[in-house]
Amino acid sequence: EVQLVESGGGLVQPGGSLRLSCAASGFTFSSYEMNWVRQAPGKGLEWVSYISSSGSTIYYADSVKGRFTISRDNAKNSLYLQMNSLRAEDTAVYYCARNSLGAYYFDYWGQGTLVTVSS
Amino acid sequence: DIQMTQSPSSLSASVGDRVTITCRASQGISNSLAWYQQKPGKAPKLLLYAASRLESGVPSRFSGSGSGTDYTLTISSLQPEDFATYYCQQYYSTPPITFGPGTKVDIK
């Protein structure tokens, strides 16, 4: 069974940093492209970042470019999102999501982890 | 960037109703469209991809159609477990991957 389990969310002050993790199991993690998608309270879905299976190709949404860094450790079956210079508008549930093989839609999602940026 | 819109933003329907949700892209996306269902407090769930292909395990009352810029999600006979928010997503031109704003389906 495919499982994606996020962790690392919490309350952080504006300007602060946080590192999210996503532990993957039930599939060959190193074969799949991965993403972070977020959802602000009461709002819709916003794609945040993408990383290829090897980690060699990375994309970011303009809203987080220069502040967030996506990475992965295929030996540990884990995906990460380092978030720096956090702003109130980054407050959201952050989901890790697996690309379907060969396409940029998401066939599995984690349960999400809440990040709250507030003083 | 490709912008996605959905209509309506919300609708009220009864069990057994036929429901149709429309998604429009700002340019042609060649059927590179996915639909997701999200229930409160839960992660989104993939329903359809390539505009009309049903994801494994998804009931056949869900169907998708469309071409070019305009796509629809149809629920042929609404069931109690279908009350949720539905999102479309284009993957024709990435990055960025873009979602529609969502359509909330609630009980009449």
PDB file of N, CA and C in Angstrom, chain A residues 35 37 39 43-47 59-60 62 95 99 103-107 109-111, chain B residues 1 34 36 38 42-46 49 55 87 89-91 94-97 99 101:
ATOM      1  N   ASN A  35       6.120  16.045  -5.439  1.00  0.00           N
ATOM      2  CA  ASN A  35       5.721  17.447  -5.356  1.00  0.00           C
ATOM      3  C   ASN A  35       5.294  17.816  -3.938  1.00  0.00           C
ATOM      4  N   VAL A  37       2.299  20.400  -2.476  1.00  0.00           N
ATOM      5  CA  VAL A  37       1.108  21.185  -2.816  1.00  0.00           C
ATOM      6  C   VAL A  37       0.559  21.721  -1.505  1.00  0.00           C
ATOM      7  N   GLN A  39      -2.455  24.220   0.744  1.00  0.00           N
ATOM      8  CA  GLN A  39      -3.834  24.693   0.766  1.00  0.00           C
ATOM      9  C   GLN A  39      -4.007  25.604   1.977  1.00  0.00           C
ATOM     10  N   LYS A  43      -9.182  27.741   1.448  1.00  0.00           N
ATOM     11  CA  LYS A  43      -8.852  28.100   0.065  1.00  0.00           C
ATOM     12  C   LYS A  43      -8.615  26.853  -0.783  1.00  0.00           C
ATOM     13  N   GLY A  44      -8.254  27.087  -2.035  1.00  0.00           N
ATOM     14  CA  GLY A  44      -8.016  26.009  -2.969  1.00  0.00           C
ATOM     15  C   GLY A  44      -6.598  25.480  -2.923  1.00  0.00           C
ATOM     16  N   LEU A  45      -6.296  24.608  -3.869  1.00  0.00           N
ATOM     17  CA  LEU A  45      -5.001  23.948  -3.928  1.00  0.00           C
ATOM     18  C   LEU A  45      -4.001  24.790  -4.721  1.00  0.00           C
ATOM     19  N   GLU A  46      -2.780  24.842  -4.226  1.00  0.00           N
ATOM     20  CA  GLU A  46      -1.703  25.569  -4.901  1.00  0.00           C
ATOM     21  C   GLU A  46      -0.467  24.687  -4.974  1.00  0.00           C
ATOM     22  N   TRP A  47      -0.031  24.390  -6.179  1.00  0.00           N
ATOM     23  CA  TRP A  47       1.210  23.659  -6.345  1.00  0.00           C
ATOM     24  C   TRP A  47       2.383  24.517  -5.892  1.00  0.00           C
ATOM     25  N   TYR A  59      11.487  22.420  -9.835  1.00  0.00           N
ATOM     26  CA  TYR A  59      10.698  23.595 -10.185  1.00  0.00           C
ATOM     27  C   TYR A  59      10.043  24.155  -8.929  1.00  0.00           C
ATOM     28  N   TYR A  60       9.799  25.457  -8.961  1.00  0.00           N
ATOM     29  CA  TYR A  60       9.100  26.126  -7.866  1.00  0.00           C
ATOM     30  C   TYR A  60       8.019  27.039  -8.409  1.00  0.00           C
ATOM     31  N   ASP A  62       6.273  30.631  -8.403  1.00  0.00           N
ATOM     32  CA  ASP A  62       6.869  31.960  -8.236  1.00  0.00           C
ATOM     33  C   ASP A  62       6.709  32.464  -6.803  1.00  0.00           C
ATOM     34  N   TYR A  95       0.867  19.362   1.561  1.00  0.00           N
ATOM     35  CA  TYR A  95       0.758  17.963   1.179  1.00  0.00           C
ATOM     36  C   TYR A  95       1.955  17.564   0.318  1.00  0.00           C
ATOM     37  N   ASN A  99       3.738  12.134  -8.360  1.00  0.00           N
ATOM     38  CA  ASN A  99       3.346  12.179  -9.770  1.00  0.00           C
ATOM     39  C   ASN A  99       2.998  10.770 -10.230  1.00  0.00           C
ATOM     40  N   ALA A 103       3.572  11.523 -16.022  1.00  0.00           N
ATOM     41  CA  ALA A 103       2.630  12.633 -16.175  1.00  0.00           C
ATOM     42  C   ALA A 103       2.613  13.477 -14.911  1.00  0.00           C
ATOM     43  N   TYR A 104       2.226  14.727 -15.088  1.00  0.00           N
ATOM     44  CA  TYR A 104       2.242  15.667 -13.968  1.00  0.00           C
ATOM     45  C   TYR A 104       0.885  15.793 -13.304  1.00  0.00           C
ATOM     46  N   TYR A 105       0.231  14.660 -13.043  1.00  0.00           N
ATOM     47  CA  TYR A 105      -0.905  14.701 -12.142  1.00  0.00           C
ATOM     48  C   TYR A 105      -0.578  13.778 -10.982  1.00  0.00           C
ATOM     49  N   PHE A 106      -1.363  13.914  -9.900  1.00  0.00           N
ATOM     50  CA  PHE A 106      -0.960  13.346  -8.625  1.00  0.00           C
ATOM     51  C   PHE A 106      -1.843  12.164  -8.243  1.00  0.00           C
ATOM     52  N   ASP A 107      -1.242  10.974  -8.207  1.00  0.00           N
ATOM     53  CA  ASP A 107      -2.057   9.793  -7.939  1.00  0.00           C
ATOM     54  C   ASP A 107      -2.117   9.407  -6.459  1.00  0.00           C
ATOM     55  N   TRP A 109      -1.520  11.174  -2.371  1.00  0.00           N
ATOM     56  CA  TRP A 109      -1.273  12.343  -1.538  1.00  0.00           C
ATOM     57  C   TRP A 109      -1.070  11.892  -0.096  1.00  0.00           C
ATOM     58  N   GLY A 110      -0.253  12.643   0.630  1.00  0.00           N
ATOM     59  CA  GLY A 110      -0.185  12.439   2.059  1.00  0.00           C
ATOM     60  C   GLY A 110      -1.369  13.084   2.756  1.00  0.00           C
ATOM     61  N   GLN A 111      -1.403  12.981   4.067  1.00  0.00           N
ATOM     62  CA  GLN A 111      -2.529  13.529   4.843  1.00  0.00           C
ATOM     63  C   GLN A 111      -2.349  15.018   5.132  1.00  0.00           C
TER      64      GLN A 111
ATOM     65  N   ASP B   1       1.637  31.306 -18.106  1.00  0.00           N
ATOM     66  CA  ASP B   1       1.009  30.297 -17.276  1.00  0.00           C
ATOM     67  C   ASP B   1      -0.431  30.054 -17.732  1.00  0.00           C
ATOM     68  N   ALA B  34      -6.773  16.615 -15.071  1.00  0.00           N
ATOM     69  CA  ALA B  34      -7.136  15.686 -13.997  1.00  0.00           C
ATOM     70  C   ALA B  34      -8.228  16.315 -13.143  1.00  0.00           C
ATOM     71  N   TYR B  36      -9.971  15.999  -9.167  1.00  0.00           N
ATOM     72  CA  TYR B  36      -9.788  15.512  -7.803  1.00  0.00           C
ATOM     73  C   TYR B  36     -11.044  15.802  -6.979  1.00  0.00           C
ATOM     74  N   GLN B  38     -12.139  16.347  -2.926  1.00  0.00           N
ATOM     75  CA  GLN B  38     -11.607  16.584  -1.591  1.00  0.00           C
ATOM     76  C   GLN B  38     -12.745  16.748  -0.594  1.00  0.00           C
ATOM     77  N   LYS B  42      -9.521  16.274   4.655  1.00  0.00           N
ATOM     78  CA  LYS B  42      -8.845  15.155   3.995  1.00  0.00           C
ATOM     79  C   LYS B  42      -8.014  15.639   2.812  1.00  0.00           C
ATOM     80  N   ALA B  43      -7.088  14.778   2.380  1.00  0.00           N
ATOM     81  CA  ALA B  43      -6.305  15.079   1.192  1.00  0.00           C
ATOM     82  C   ALA B  43      -7.157  14.892  -0.059  1.00  0.00           C
ATOM     83  N   PRO B  44      -6.811  15.586  -1.120  1.00  0.00           N
ATOM     84  CA  PRO B  44      -7.496  15.338  -2.394  1.00  0.00           C
ATOM     85  C   PRO B  44      -7.295  13.902  -2.855  1.00  0.00           C
ATOM     86  N   LYS B  45      -8.265  13.442  -3.646  1.00  0.00           N
ATOM     87  CA  LYS B  45      -8.219  12.084  -4.197  1.00  0.00           C
ATOM     88  C   LYS B  45      -8.390  12.181  -5.711  1.00  0.00           C
ATOM     89  N   LEU B  46      -7.516  11.519  -6.441  1.00  0.00           N
ATOM     90  CA  LEU B  46      -7.586  11.531  -7.900  1.00  0.00           C
ATOM     91  C   LEU B  46      -8.807  10.744  -8.373  1.00  0.00           C
ATOM     92  N   TYR B  49      -8.050  11.255 -15.019  1.00  0.00           N
ATOM     93  CA  TYR B  49      -6.897  11.862 -15.645  1.00  0.00           C
ATOM     94  C   TYR B  49      -7.066  11.759 -17.157  1.00  0.00           C
ATOM     95  N   GLU B  55      -9.640   6.779 -12.748  1.00  0.00           N
ATOM     96  CA  GLU B  55      -8.613   6.178 -11.898  1.00  0.00           C
ATOM     97  C   GLU B  55      -9.136   4.872 -11.317  1.00  0.00           C
ATOM     98  N   TYR B  87     -11.849  19.662  -7.788  1.00  0.00           N
ATOM     99  CA  TYR B  87     -10.856  20.528  -8.420  1.00  0.00           C
ATOM    100  C   TYR B  87     -10.405  19.915  -9.751  1.00  0.00           C
ATOM    101  N   GLN B  89      -7.253  20.175 -12.678  1.00  0.00           N
ATOM    102  CA  GLN B  89      -5.826  20.519 -12.715  1.00  0.00           C
ATOM    103  C   GLN B  89      -5.294  20.252 -14.114  1.00  0.00           C
ATOM    104  N   GLN B  90      -4.587  21.223 -14.674  1.00  0.00           N
ATOM    105  CA  GLN B  90      -3.983  20.996 -15.984  1.00  0.00           C
ATOM    106  C   GLN B  90      -2.542  20.579 -15.816  1.00  0.00           C
ATOM    107  N   TYR B  91      -2.103  19.687 -16.677  1.00  0.00           N
ATOM    108  CA  TYR B  91      -0.682  19.290 -16.677  1.00  0.00           C
ATOM    109  C   TYR B  91      -0.121  19.308 -18.087  1.00  0.00           C
ATOM    110  N   THR B  94       3.843  22.676 -17.955  1.00  0.00           N
ATOM    111  CA  THR B  94       4.400  22.765 -16.605  1.00  0.00           C
ATOM    112  C   THR B  94       5.881  23.096 -16.679  1.00  0.00           C
ATOM    113  N   PRO B  95       6.450  23.785 -15.690  1.00  0.00           N
ATOM    114  CA  PRO B  95       5.709  24.428 -14.598  1.00  0.00           C
ATOM    115  C   PRO B  95       5.080  25.737 -15.054  1.00  0.00           C
ATOM    116  N   PRO B  96       4.116  26.279 -14.296  1.00  0.00           N
ATOM    117  CA  PRO B  96       3.602  25.695 -13.082  1.00  0.00           C
ATOM    118  C   PRO B  96       2.433  24.752 -13.362  1.00  0.00           C
ATOM    119  N   ILE B  97       2.222  23.821 -12.476  1.00  0.00           N
ATOM    120  CA  ILE B  97       1.007  23.014 -12.461  1.00  0.00           C
ATOM    121  C   ILE B  97      -0.076  23.894 -11.864  1.00  0.00           C
ATOM    122  N   PHE B  99      -4.263  24.531 -10.741  1.00  0.00           N
ATOM    123  CA  PHE B  99      -5.556  23.980 -10.365  1.00  0.00           C
ATOM    124  C   PHE B  99      -6.661  24.998 -10.628  1.00  0.00           C
ATOM    125  N   PRO B 101     -10.205  26.718  -9.176  1.00  0.00           N
ATOM    126  CA  PRO B 101     -10.517  27.213  -7.829  1.00  0.00           C
ATOM    127  C   PRO B 101     -11.427  26.300  -7.028  1.00  0.00           C
TER     128      PRO B 101
END
